[in-house]
């Protein structure tokens, strides 16, 4: 009889394409394994399994046939007298471990592990491909295989290993602008809006709620912006925030007759009627009435009454110098006394003498509008040399605006 000895078969050389894709075939005693190409190196190569020497049952050849046809080990004589290979795998006459796979070869067979397993101590054990970074992102090991997947924001490529970024902006998830990023996206909002808690919706910013000083008068919120509104008699200035008085007298947008005089003040206007001097006064100029000293009715009356008009903003800061009064004619040896004679019931004005011939009207406390105040400012002339005492009046009409601008 002929003794036979088992020699390892290098499946990596003898089998066509034993491993799929980028896997590298690594031969082992009694089998082979497939490993990722990028992870395979000699240092990672598993320790080969060295089985005990194979001790098969003694070979018992078939009885001598008359045709005397001898066949080598692993072959049997066919009916036509030729030697045919014995398929030990099909005949279950192999000695492979239950965890191994029998592969028939010419004249013999080999025991190997299926793809995804390797031989360890005579047993086929699953290869954990995830340990070798075969997947770009997420890897799940399975018996004999593995499965790659991607994190949110990515899609698996056709190679079932690598991942590509998903451009979420193509689905228009943002209410305004969208910026794609690697594995995600970010929404942005137009000016005047802010991003809501859901990260995709833009909501209007109420700029008017930020500060009460944003507009001089009133702030109106609009989608994505705001606008300033002024009260009647004003327009929004170039800075789009402050209010400027409309001079109705200059624009002609008033109701004054040709006989009247239009007087503009902050936030409005008034029509002044022609001057009518009260008896015994007579008109000597457009804004002045005089009571002649030769007229007995004028003895205890001011010599002249001069009419003046001015505007004053509501809530003006105090103290404030608002009007000046001075003597136009000076007499040797005379001196002058100035005072608010009438019209100041709330005592918010006083006269401050600035020289021996002039004084200034001072606003001592804030006044609110709209209101009209008529003040009689008196200048008394005293001359002790000639024993003279006389007075003149400026009748000042003050138009206080409704607003402080």
mmCIF file of C-alpha atoms in Angstrom:
data_model
loop_
_atom_site.group_PDB
_atom_site.id
_atom_site.type_symbol
_atom_site.label_atom_id
_atom_site.label_comp_id
_atom_site.label_asym_id
_atom_site.label_seq_id
_atom_site.Cartn_x
_atom_site.Cartn_y
_atom_site.Cartn_z
ATOM 1 C CA UNK A 1 0.000 0.000 0.000
ATOM 2 C CA UNK A 2 1.020 3.574 -0.515
ATOM 3 C CA UNK A 3 1.226 5.970 2.469
ATOM 4 C CA UNK A 4 -0.038 9.554 1.744
ATOM 5 C CA UNK A 5 0.921 12.857 3.350
ATOM 6 C CA UNK A 6 -1.275 15.991 3.358
ATOM 7 C CA UNK A 7 0.331 19.207 2.010
ATOM 8 C CA UNK A 8 -1.358 22.592 2.400
ATOM 9 C CA UNK A 9 -3.005 23.937 -0.771
ATOM 10 C CA UNK A 10 -2.422 27.664 -1.447
ATOM 11 C CA UNK A 11 -5.948 28.674 -2.382
ATOM 12 C CA UNK A 12 -4.797 32.261 -3.030
ATOM 13 C CA UNK A 13 -2.845 30.980 -6.017
ATOM 14 C CA UNK A 14 -4.977 28.078 -7.156
ATOM 15 C CA UNK A 15 -8.492 29.566 -6.944
ATOM 16 C CA UNK A 16 -9.654 32.326 -9.329
ATOM 17 C CA UNK A 17 -10.613 35.497 -7.387
ATOM 18 C CA UNK A 18 -10.993 33.806 -3.985
ATOM 19 C CA UNK A 19 -11.823 37.172 -2.301
ATOM 20 C CA UNK A 20 -14.304 39.900 -3.350
ATOM 21 C CA UNK A 21 -13.703 43.571 -3.947
ATOM 22 C CA UNK A 22 -10.647 45.106 -2.261
ATOM 23 C CA UNK A 23 -10.147 42.146 0.071
ATOM 24 C CA UNK A 24 -6.710 40.519 0.088
ATOM 25 C CA UNK A 25 -6.389 36.743 0.129
ATOM 26 C CA UNK A 26 -4.156 35.420 2.930
ATOM 27 C CA UNK A 27 -3.245 31.729 2.739
ATOM 28 C CA UNK A 28 -3.292 29.608 5.901
ATOM 29 C CA UNK A 29 -2.624 25.988 6.674
ATOM 30 C CA UNK A 30 -5.753 24.170 5.707
ATOM 31 C CA UNK A 31 -7.553 27.257 4.397
ATOM 32 C CA UNK A 32 -7.343 31.006 3.651
ATOM 33 C CA UNK A 33 -8.895 34.272 4.788
ATOM 34 C CA UNK A 34 -9.868 37.566 3.133
ATOM 35 C CA UNK A 35 -8.711 40.833 4.710
ATOM 36 C CA UNK A 36 -9.132 44.504 3.702
ATOM 37 C CA UNK A 37 -6.250 45.568 1.476
ATOM 38 C CA UNK A 38 -5.556 48.794 3.378
ATOM 39 C CA UNK A 39 -5.381 46.989 6.711
ATOM 40 C CA UNK A 40 -3.359 43.953 5.676
ATOM 41 C CA UNK A 41 0.300 43.805 6.564
ATOM 42 C CA UNK A 42 2.627 41.047 7.628
ATOM 43 C CA UNK A 43 2.438 42.312 11.206
ATOM 44 C CA UNK A 44 -1.352 41.864 11.239
ATOM 45 C CA UNK A 45 -1.225 38.460 9.737
ATOM 46 C CA UNK A 46 -2.793 35.956 12.126
ATOM 47 C CA UNK A 47 -0.687 33.158 13.492
ATOM 48 C CA UNK A 48 -1.236 30.230 11.147
ATOM 49 C CA UNK A 49 -2.863 27.199 12.509
ATOM 50 C CA UNK A 50 -0.642 24.125 12.445
ATOM 51 C CA UNK A 51 -2.835 21.086 12.725
ATOM 52 C CA UNK A 52 -1.659 17.757 13.954
ATOM 53 C CA UNK A 53 -0.237 15.559 11.202
ATOM 54 C CA UNK A 54 -3.072 13.987 9.355
ATOM 55 C CA UNK A 55 -3.317 10.242 10.041
ATOM 56 C CA UNK A 56 -5.767 8.809 7.596
ATOM 57 C CA UNK A 57 -7.114 5.354 7.644
ATOM 58 C CA UNK A 58 -4.849 2.855 5.896
ATOM 59 C CA UNK A 59 -5.386 2.928 2.203
ATOM 60 C CA UNK A 60 -7.094 -0.163 0.934
ATOM 61 C CA UNK A 61 -6.974 -0.376 -2.819
ATOM 62 C CA UNK A 62 -9.696 -1.968 -4.817
ATOM 63 C CA UNK A 63 -9.195 -5.632 -5.604
ATOM 64 C CA UNK A 64 -7.071 -6.318 -8.601
ATOM 65 C CA UNK A 65 -9.004 -5.822 -11.767
ATOM 66 C CA UNK A 66 -8.351 -7.994 -14.783
ATOM 67 C CA UNK A 67 -7.452 -5.005 -16.905
ATOM 68 C CA UNK A 68 -4.685 -4.367 -14.381
ATOM 69 C CA UNK A 69 -5.218 -0.542 -14.561
ATOM 70 C CA UNK A 70 -3.371 1.137 -11.641
ATOM 71 C CA UNK A 71 -4.708 4.648 -10.358
ATOM 72 C CA UNK A 72 -2.790 7.069 -8.104
ATOM 73 C CA UNK A 73 -4.044 8.231 -4.763
ATOM 74 C CA UNK A 74 -7.301 10.187 -5.037
ATOM 75 C CA UNK A 75 -8.435 8.512 -8.229
ATOM 76 C CA UNK A 76 -10.537 5.461 -8.916
ATOM 77 C CA UNK A 77 -10.839 3.157 -11.936
ATOM 78 C CA UNK A 78 -13.879 3.907 -14.005
ATOM 79 C CA UNK A 79 -15.917 1.355 -15.942
ATOM 80 C CA UNK A 80 -14.083 2.303 -19.093
ATOM 81 C CA UNK A 81 -10.804 1.570 -17.359
ATOM 82 C CA UNK A 82 -9.716 5.168 -16.936
ATOM 83 C CA UNK A 83 -8.799 6.840 -13.638
ATOM 84 C CA UNK A 84 -11.408 9.353 -12.442
ATOM 85 C CA UNK A 85 -10.949 11.839 -9.590
ATOM 86 C CA UNK A 86 -12.694 10.884 -6.376
ATOM 87 C CA UNK A 87 -14.881 13.746 -5.052
ATOM 88 C CA UNK A 88 -14.264 13.269 -1.372
ATOM 89 C CA UNK A 89 -16.474 16.295 -0.544
ATOM 90 C CA UNK A 90 -19.520 14.821 -2.284
ATOM 91 C CA UNK A 91 -18.818 11.392 -0.922
ATOM 92 C CA UNK A 92 -18.409 12.798 2.599
ATOM 93 C CA UNK A 93 -15.171 10.911 2.871
ATOM 94 C CA UNK A 94 -13.198 14.011 3.838
ATOM 95 C CA UNK A 95 -11.764 14.826 7.230
ATOM 96 C CA UNK A 96 -12.795 18.504 7.354
ATOM 97 C CA UNK A 97 -13.921 20.010 10.654
ATOM 98 C CA UNK A 98 -17.686 20.731 10.845
ATOM 99 C CA UNK A 99 -16.917 24.465 10.809
ATOM 100 C CA UNK A 100 -14.878 24.086 7.626
ATOM 101 C CA UNK A 101 -15.853 23.762 4.012
ATOM 102 C CA UNK A 102 -14.595 20.913 1.878
ATOM 103 C CA UNK A 103 -13.251 21.884 -1.556
ATOM 104 C CA UNK A 104 -12.533 19.055 -3.984
ATOM 105 C CA UNK A 105 -9.277 19.161 -5.872
ATOM 106 C CA UNK A 106 -7.689 16.910 -8.474
ATOM 107 C CA UNK A 107 -6.663 13.831 -6.615
ATOM 108 C CA UNK A 108 -7.699 15.138 -3.207
ATOM 109 C CA UNK A 109 -9.484 17.900 -1.329
ATOM 110 C CA UNK A 110 -8.793 20.821 0.915
ATOM 111 C CA UNK A 111 -10.495 22.119 4.028
ATOM 112 C CA UNK A 112 -11.080 25.854 4.066
ATOM 113 C CA UNK A 113 -13.152 28.558 5.727
ATOM 114 C CA UNK A 114 -15.764 30.507 3.817
ATOM 115 C CA UNK A 115 -15.216 34.185 3.089
ATOM 116 C CA UNK A 116 -15.568 36.226 6.258
ATOM 117 C CA UNK A 117 -14.046 33.511 8.467
ATOM 118 C CA UNK A 118 -10.533 32.465 9.290
ATOM 119 C CA UNK A 119 -9.001 29.347 10.762
ATOM 120 C CA UNK A 120 -8.103 29.606 14.451
ATOM 121 C CA UNK A 121 -7.091 26.482 16.411
ATOM 122 C CA UNK A 122 -8.749 24.241 13.876
ATOM 123 C CA UNK A 123 -12.034 26.143 13.953
ATOM 124 C CA UNK A 124 -13.425 28.696 11.486
ATOM 125 C CA UNK A 125 -14.112 31.887 13.363
ATOM 126 C CA UNK A 126 -15.820 35.027 12.134
ATOM 127 C CA UNK A 127 -13.571 37.870 11.008
ATOM 128 C CA UNK A 128 -14.570 41.211 12.586
ATOM 129 C CA UNK A 129 -14.056 43.357 9.496
ATOM 130 C CA UNK A 130 -15.056 46.473 11.458
ATOM 131 C CA UNK A 131 -11.764 46.306 13.345
ATOM 132 C CA UNK A 132 -9.898 47.012 10.116
ATOM 133 C CA UNK A 133 -11.726 50.223 9.209
ATOM 134 C CA UNK A 134 -13.225 48.816 6.071
ATOM 135 C CA UNK A 135 -16.184 51.231 6.392
ATOM 136 C CA UNK A 136 -15.681 54.978 6.120
ATOM 137 C CA UNK A 137 -18.118 55.830 8.898
ATOM 138 C CA UNK A 138 -20.321 53.240 10.642
ATOM 139 C CA UNK A 139 -19.710 49.491 10.576
ATOM 140 C CA UNK A 140 -21.809 46.600 11.878
ATOM 141 C CA UNK A 141 -20.137 43.196 11.981
ATOM 142 C CA UNK A 142 -22.214 40.131 11.028
ATOM 143 C CA UNK A 143 -21.374 36.439 10.895
ATOM 144 C CA UNK A 144 -19.133 36.011 7.906
ATOM 145 C CA UNK A 145 -19.658 39.556 6.697
ATOM 146 C CA UNK A 146 -20.246 43.171 7.696
ATOM 147 C CA UNK A 147 -22.492 46.106 6.850
ATOM 148 C CA UNK A 148 -21.490 49.740 6.314
ATOM 149 C CA UNK A 149 -23.778 52.670 7.009
ATOM 150 C CA UNK A 150 -23.489 56.438 7.226
ATOM 151 C CA UNK A 151 -24.206 59.065 9.843
ATOM 152 C CA UNK A 152 -27.156 61.440 9.398
ATOM 153 C CA UNK A 153 -26.440 63.875 6.595
ATOM 154 C CA UNK A 154 -24.656 61.294 4.452
ATOM 155 C CA UNK A 155 -25.597 58.614 1.920
ATOM 156 C CA UNK A 156 -23.797 55.344 1.223
ATOM 157 C CA UNK A 157 -22.006 55.242 -2.125
ATOM 158 C CA UNK A 158 -22.267 52.488 -4.692
ATOM 159 C CA UNK A 159 -19.206 50.741 -3.249
ATOM 160 C CA UNK A 160 -21.258 50.229 -0.048
ATOM 161 C CA UNK A 161 -18.274 51.418 1.974
ATOM 162 C CA UNK A 162 -17.780 55.161 1.545
ATOM 163 C CA UNK A 163 -20.235 57.962 2.297
ATOM 164 C CA UNK A 164 -21.111 61.105 0.418
ATOM 165 C CA UNK A 165 -22.525 64.335 1.819
ATOM 166 C CA UNK A 166 -26.225 65.044 1.350
ATOM 167 C CA UNK A 167 -26.994 68.584 0.154
ATOM 168 C CA UNK A 168 -29.999 69.212 2.357
ATOM 169 C CA UNK A 169 -30.427 72.683 0.851
ATOM 170 C CA UNK A 170 -31.780 71.105 -2.338
ATOM 171 C CA UNK A 171 -34.959 70.267 -0.414
ATOM 172 C CA UNK A 172 -35.264 73.926 0.704
ATOM 173 C CA UNK A 173 -35.609 73.243 4.432
ATOM 174 C CA UNK A 174 -35.036 76.895 5.415
ATOM 175 C CA UNK A 175 -37.597 79.656 5.202
ATOM 176 C CA UNK A 176 -34.922 82.131 4.029
ATOM 177 C CA UNK A 177 -31.314 81.171 3.228
ATOM 178 C CA UNK A 178 -29.623 77.758 3.444
ATOM 179 C CA UNK A 179 -25.911 76.953 3.691
ATOM 180 C CA UNK A 180 -24.895 73.341 3.133
ATOM 181 C CA UNK A 181 -22.094 71.962 5.282
ATOM 182 C CA UNK A 182 -20.328 68.606 5.503
ATOM 183 C CA UNK A 183 -22.916 66.240 6.913
ATOM 184 C CA UNK A 184 -25.373 68.964 7.834
ATOM 185 C CA UNK A 185 -26.716 72.404 6.881
ATOM 186 C CA UNK A 186 -27.364 75.777 8.450
ATOM 187 C CA UNK A 187 -30.223 78.227 7.936
ATOM 188 C CA UNK A 188 -29.744 81.976 7.938
ATOM 189 C CA UNK A 189 -32.231 84.812 7.915
ATOM 190 C CA UNK A 190 -32.559 88.060 6.051
ATOM 191 C CA UNK A 191 -31.844 91.332 7.814
ATOM 192 C CA UNK A 192 -34.539 92.155 10.303
ATOM 193 C CA UNK A 193 -35.311 88.510 11.094
ATOM 194 C CA UNK A 194 -33.935 85.974 13.551
ATOM 195 C CA UNK A 195 -33.791 82.200 13.535
ATOM 196 C CA UNK A 196 -36.535 80.473 15.508
ATOM 197 C CA UNK A 197 -35.952 77.618 17.960
ATOM 198 C CA UNK A 198 -36.590 75.008 15.244
ATOM 199 C CA UNK A 199 -33.451 76.187 13.427
ATOM 200 C CA UNK A 200 -35.199 76.564 10.063
ATOM 201 C CA UNK A 201 -37.919 79.202 10.450
ATOM 202 C CA UNK A 202 -37.183 82.932 10.401
ATOM 203 C CA UNK A 203 -39.282 85.208 12.586
ATOM 204 C CA UNK A 204 -39.497 88.977 12.441
ATOM 205 C CA UNK A 205 -37.424 91.050 14.841
ATOM 206 C CA UNK A 206 -39.443 93.725 16.639
ATOM 207 C CA UNK A 207 -36.877 96.498 16.423
ATOM 208 C CA UNK A 208 -39.288 98.877 18.125
ATOM 209 C CA UNK A 209 -39.083 96.772 21.274
ATOM 210 C CA UNK A 210 -35.314 97.206 21.520
ATOM 211 C CA UNK A 211 -35.381 100.857 22.554
ATOM 212 C CA UNK A 212 -37.890 103.620 23.079
ATOM 213 C CA UNK A 213 -35.374 106.042 21.576
ATOM 214 C CA UNK A 214 -35.234 104.373 18.169
ATOM 215 C CA UNK A 215 -37.656 106.955 16.767
ATOM 216 C CA UNK A 216 -38.145 110.515 17.936
ATOM 217 C CA UNK A 217 -41.919 110.143 17.982
ATOM 218 C CA UNK A 218 -43.357 106.677 17.269
ATOM 219 C CA UNK A 219 -41.887 103.436 15.949
ATOM 220 C CA UNK A 220 -43.911 101.076 13.749
ATOM 221 C CA UNK A 221 -42.608 97.548 13.315
ATOM 222 C CA UNK A 222 -42.730 96.045 9.813
ATOM 223 C CA UNK A 223 -41.701 92.572 8.535
ATOM 224 C CA UNK A 224 -37.915 92.621 8.559
ATOM 225 C CA UNK A 225 -37.659 96.298 9.409
ATOM 226 C CA UNK A 226 -39.343 99.275 11.076
ATOM 227 C CA UNK A 227 -40.402 102.796 10.232
ATOM 228 C CA UNK A 228 -40.666 106.011 12.191
ATOM 229 C CA UNK A 229 -43.866 108.038 12.148
ATOM 230 C CA UNK A 230 -44.212 111.708 12.997
ATOM 231 C CA UNK A 231 -47.329 113.527 14.275
ATOM 232 C CA UNK A 232 -49.345 115.883 12.075
ATOM 233 C CA UNK A 233 -47.417 119.036 11.277
ATOM 234 C CA UNK A 234 -44.103 117.158 11.014
ATOM 235 C CA UNK A 235 -42.273 115.030 8.465
ATOM 236 C CA UNK A 236 -39.652 112.313 8.887
ATOM 237 C CA UNK A 237 -36.196 113.820 8.483
ATOM 238 C CA UNK A 238 -33.410 112.447 6.260
ATOM 239 C CA UNK A 239 -32.089 110.282 9.089
ATOM 240 C CA UNK A 240 -35.471 108.462 8.912
ATOM 241 C CA UNK A 241 -35.830 108.708 12.693
ATOM 242 C CA UNK A 242 -36.275 112.313 13.781
ATOM 243 C CA UNK A 243 -39.192 114.635 13.095
ATOM 244 C CA UNK A 244 -38.891 118.015 11.440
ATOM 245 C CA UNK A 245 -41.534 120.740 11.515
ATOM 246 C CA UNK A 246 -43.478 121.403 8.319
ATOM 247 C CA UNK A 247 -43.535 125.134 7.661
ATOM 248 C CA UNK A 248 -47.051 125.456 6.315
ATOM 249 C CA UNK A 249 -46.519 129.160 5.779
ATOM 250 C CA UNK A 250 -43.680 128.495 3.327
ATOM 251 C CA UNK A 251 -45.327 125.561 1.563
ATOM 252 C CA UNK A 252 -48.610 127.421 1.158
ATOM 253 C CA UNK A 253 -50.470 124.530 2.756
ATOM 254 C CA UNK A 254 -52.467 126.764 5.103
ATOM 255 C CA UNK A 255 -55.914 128.332 5.347
ATOM 256 C CA UNK A 256 -54.915 131.932 5.977
ATOM 257 C CA UNK A 257 -56.635 134.647 3.956
ATOM 258 C CA UNK A 258 -54.782 137.313 2.065
ATOM 259 C CA UNK A 259 -55.643 139.778 4.820
ATOM 260 C CA UNK A 260 -54.130 137.550 7.491
ATOM 261 C CA UNK A 261 -50.527 136.774 8.297
ATOM 262 C CA UNK A 262 -49.443 133.123 8.548
ATOM 263 C CA UNK A 263 -47.302 132.380 11.589
ATOM 264 C CA UNK A 264 -45.589 128.987 11.739
ATOM 265 C CA UNK A 265 -44.716 127.224 14.983
ATOM 266 C CA UNK A 266 -43.517 123.725 15.840
ATOM 267 C CA UNK A 267 -46.115 121.260 14.614
ATOM 268 C CA UNK A 268 -48.593 123.780 13.281
ATOM 269 C CA UNK A 269 -49.400 127.336 12.290
ATOM 270 C CA UNK A 270 -51.858 130.127 13.068
ATOM 271 C CA UNK A 271 -53.405 132.908 11.052
ATOM 272 C CA UNK A 272 -52.877 136.360 12.611
ATOM 273 C CA UNK A 273 -55.598 138.916 11.949
ATOM 274 C CA UNK A 274 -54.666 142.487 11.002
ATOM 275 C CA UNK A 275 -53.686 144.607 13.996
ATOM 276 C CA UNK A 276 -56.552 146.532 15.593
ATOM 277 C CA UNK A 277 -55.484 148.939 18.297
ATOM 278 C CA UNK A 278 -57.815 149.380 21.222
ATOM 279 C CA UNK A 279 -59.040 152.931 21.924
ATOM 280 C CA UNK A 280 -57.370 155.240 22.855
ATOM 281 C CA UNK A 281 -54.388 153.610 21.030
ATOM 282 C CA UNK A 282 -53.675 154.282 17.419
ATOM 283 C CA UNK A 283 -51.676 152.157 14.986
ATOM 284 C CA UNK A 284 -48.273 153.611 14.189
ATOM 285 C CA UNK A 285 -46.717 150.527 12.590
ATOM 286 C CA UNK A 286 -47.701 147.041 11.479
ATOM 287 C CA UNK A 287 -47.209 145.603 14.980
ATOM 288 C CA UNK A 288 -47.294 148.676 17.213
ATOM 289 C CA UNK A 289 -49.973 150.773 18.865
ATOM 290 C CA UNK A 290 -49.296 154.122 20.585
ATOM 291 C CA UNK A 291 -51.198 156.192 23.106
ATOM 292 C CA UNK A 292 -50.301 159.884 22.696
ATOM 293 C CA UNK A 293 -49.225 161.769 25.796
ATOM 294 C CA UNK A 294 -51.383 164.669 24.707
ATOM 295 C CA UNK A 295 -54.481 162.482 25.045
ATOM 296 C CA UNK A 296 -55.847 162.698 28.622
ATOM 297 C CA UNK A 297 -57.030 159.054 28.336
ATOM 298 C CA UNK A 298 -53.448 157.923 27.957
ATOM 299 C CA UNK A 299 -52.190 159.414 31.203
ATOM 300 C CA UNK A 300 -51.916 156.153 33.164
ATOM 301 C CA UNK A 301 -51.439 153.832 30.211
ATOM 302 C CA UNK A 302 -48.281 152.485 28.617
ATOM 303 C CA UNK A 303 -47.009 154.770 25.894
ATOM 304 C CA UNK A 304 -46.628 152.002 23.316
ATOM 305 C CA UNK A 305 -47.709 148.393 22.909
ATOM 306 C CA UNK A 306 -45.538 146.303 20.584
ATOM 307 C CA UNK A 307 -46.953 142.963 19.454
ATOM 308 C CA UNK A 308 -44.586 139.995 19.097
ATOM 309 C CA UNK A 309 -45.047 136.229 18.563
ATOM 310 C CA UNK A 310 -42.801 133.239 19.255
ATOM 311 C CA UNK A 311 -42.975 129.436 19.481
ATOM 312 C CA UNK A 312 -41.766 127.259 22.332
ATOM 313 C CA UNK A 313 -41.266 123.499 22.425
ATOM 314 C CA UNK A 314 -43.201 121.564 25.020
ATOM 315 C CA UNK A 315 -41.061 120.422 27.926
ATOM 316 C CA UNK A 316 -38.081 122.583 26.986
ATOM 317 C CA UNK A 317 -35.194 122.253 29.390
ATOM 318 C CA UNK A 318 -34.896 125.008 31.959
ATOM 319 C CA UNK A 319 -33.718 127.539 32.791
ATOM 320 C CA UNK A 320 -33.789 128.913 29.257
ATOM 321 C CA UNK A 321 -33.410 132.442 27.898
ATOM 322 C CA UNK A 322 -36.227 132.769 25.379
ATOM 323 C CA UNK A 323 -36.720 136.505 24.628
ATOM 324 C CA UNK A 324 -34.773 139.778 24.931
ATOM 325 C CA UNK A 325 -36.159 143.269 25.628
ATOM 326 C CA UNK A 326 -34.263 146.542 25.536
ATOM 327 C CA UNK A 327 -34.810 150.286 25.403
ATOM 328 C CA UNK A 328 -34.606 151.771 21.922
ATOM 329 C CA UNK A 329 -34.364 155.358 23.127
ATOM 330 C CA UNK A 330 -32.035 156.382 25.897
ATOM 331 C CA UNK A 331 -32.434 159.511 27.968
ATOM 332 C CA UNK A 332 -29.653 161.079 30.047
ATOM 333 C CA UNK A 333 -30.117 160.344 33.713
ATOM 334 C CA UNK A 334 -32.848 157.758 33.080
ATOM 335 C CA UNK A 335 -32.906 154.167 34.229
ATOM 336 C CA UNK A 336 -35.135 151.255 33.234
ATOM 337 C CA UNK A 337 -37.100 148.633 35.141
ATOM 338 C CA UNK A 338 -38.219 145.388 33.462
ATOM 339 C CA UNK A 339 -40.863 142.963 34.676
ATOM 340 C CA UNK A 340 -43.543 140.487 33.590
ATOM 341 C CA UNK A 341 -46.637 142.580 34.133
ATOM 342 C CA UNK A 342 -49.342 140.034 33.281
ATOM 343 C CA UNK A 343 -50.071 136.646 31.728
ATOM 344 C CA UNK A 344 -47.807 134.561 33.984
ATOM 345 C CA UNK A 345 -50.355 133.101 36.368
ATOM 346 C CA UNK A 346 -48.284 129.929 36.889
ATOM 347 C CA UNK A 347 -45.128 131.985 37.538
ATOM 348 C CA UNK A 348 -42.963 130.072 35.084
ATOM 349 C CA UNK A 349 -41.306 133.213 33.647
ATOM 350 C CA UNK A 350 -39.242 136.061 35.039
ATOM 351 C CA UNK A 351 -37.219 138.997 33.687
ATOM 352 C CA UNK A 352 -33.473 139.050 34.302
ATOM 353 C CA UNK A 353 -31.886 142.463 33.717
ATOM 354 C CA UNK A 354 -28.740 142.091 31.679
ATOM 355 C CA UNK A 355 -27.743 145.776 31.502
ATOM 356 C CA UNK A 356 -29.128 149.148 32.510
ATOM 357 C CA UNK A 357 -31.092 149.264 29.229
ATOM 358 C CA UNK A 358 -31.933 145.559 28.542
ATOM 359 C CA UNK A 359 -33.372 142.411 30.111
ATOM 360 C CA UNK A 360 -34.013 138.787 29.145
ATOM 361 C CA UNK A 361 -37.190 136.768 29.573
ATOM 362 C CA UNK A 362 -36.296 133.495 31.303
ATOM 363 C CA UNK A 363 -38.318 130.268 31.333
ATOM 364 C CA UNK A 364 -37.807 128.940 34.843
ATOM 365 C CA UNK A 365 -40.070 125.834 34.762
ATOM 366 C CA UNK A 366 -41.060 123.518 31.884
ATOM 367 C CA UNK A 367 -44.395 124.147 30.219
ATOM 368 C CA UNK A 368 -46.497 121.588 28.340
ATOM 369 C CA UNK A 369 -48.498 122.131 25.182
ATOM 370 C CA UNK A 370 -50.382 122.650 23.173
ATOM 371 C CA UNK A 371 -51.265 126.024 24.668
ATOM 372 C CA UNK A 372 -51.012 129.732 23.917
ATOM 373 C CA UNK A 373 -49.607 132.121 26.533
ATOM 374 C CA UNK A 374 -49.898 135.905 26.189
ATOM 375 C CA UNK A 375 -47.404 137.871 28.309
ATOM 376 C CA UNK A 376 -47.209 141.612 28.840
ATOM 377 C CA UNK A 377 -43.538 142.490 29.316
ATOM 378 C CA UNK A 378 -43.203 145.975 30.773
ATOM 379 C CA UNK A 379 -40.267 148.351 30.558
ATOM 380 C CA UNK A 380 -40.608 151.364 32.885
ATOM 381 C CA UNK A 381 -38.497 154.431 32.207
ATOM 382 C CA UNK A 382 -37.633 156.544 35.283
ATOM 383 C CA UNK A 383 -35.910 159.937 35.119
ATOM 384 C CA UNK A 384 -35.711 161.662 38.480
ATOM 385 C CA UNK A 385 -33.998 164.668 37.010
ATOM 386 C CA UNK A 386 -37.058 165.749 35.116
ATOM 387 C CA UNK A 387 -39.460 163.792 37.354
ATOM 388 C CA UNK A 388 -40.557 161.488 34.505
ATOM 389 C CA UNK A 389 -41.999 158.045 34.725
ATOM 390 C CA UNK A 390 -43.421 156.169 31.725
ATOM 391 C CA UNK A 391 -43.780 152.643 30.439
ATOM 392 C CA UNK A 392 -43.894 150.562 27.260
ATOM 393 C CA UNK A 393 -45.331 147.112 26.750
ATOM 394 C CA UNK A 394 -44.309 144.180 24.552
ATOM 395 C CA UNK A 395 -47.333 141.896 24.224
ATOM 396 C CA UNK A 396 -45.642 138.570 23.571
ATOM 397 C CA UNK A 397 -47.780 135.656 22.374
ATOM 398 C CA UNK A 398 -46.059 132.290 23.015
ATOM 399 C CA UNK A 399 -47.320 129.231 21.068
ATOM 400 C CA UNK A 400 -46.293 126.117 23.053
ATOM 401 C CA UNK A 401 -46.119 122.999 20.827
ATOM 402 C CA UNK A 402 -47.690 119.686 21.719
ATOM 403 C CA UNK A 403 -44.447 117.742 21.310
ATOM 404 C CA UNK A 404 -40.945 118.365 22.611
ATOM 405 C CA UNK A 405 -39.505 118.715 19.114
#
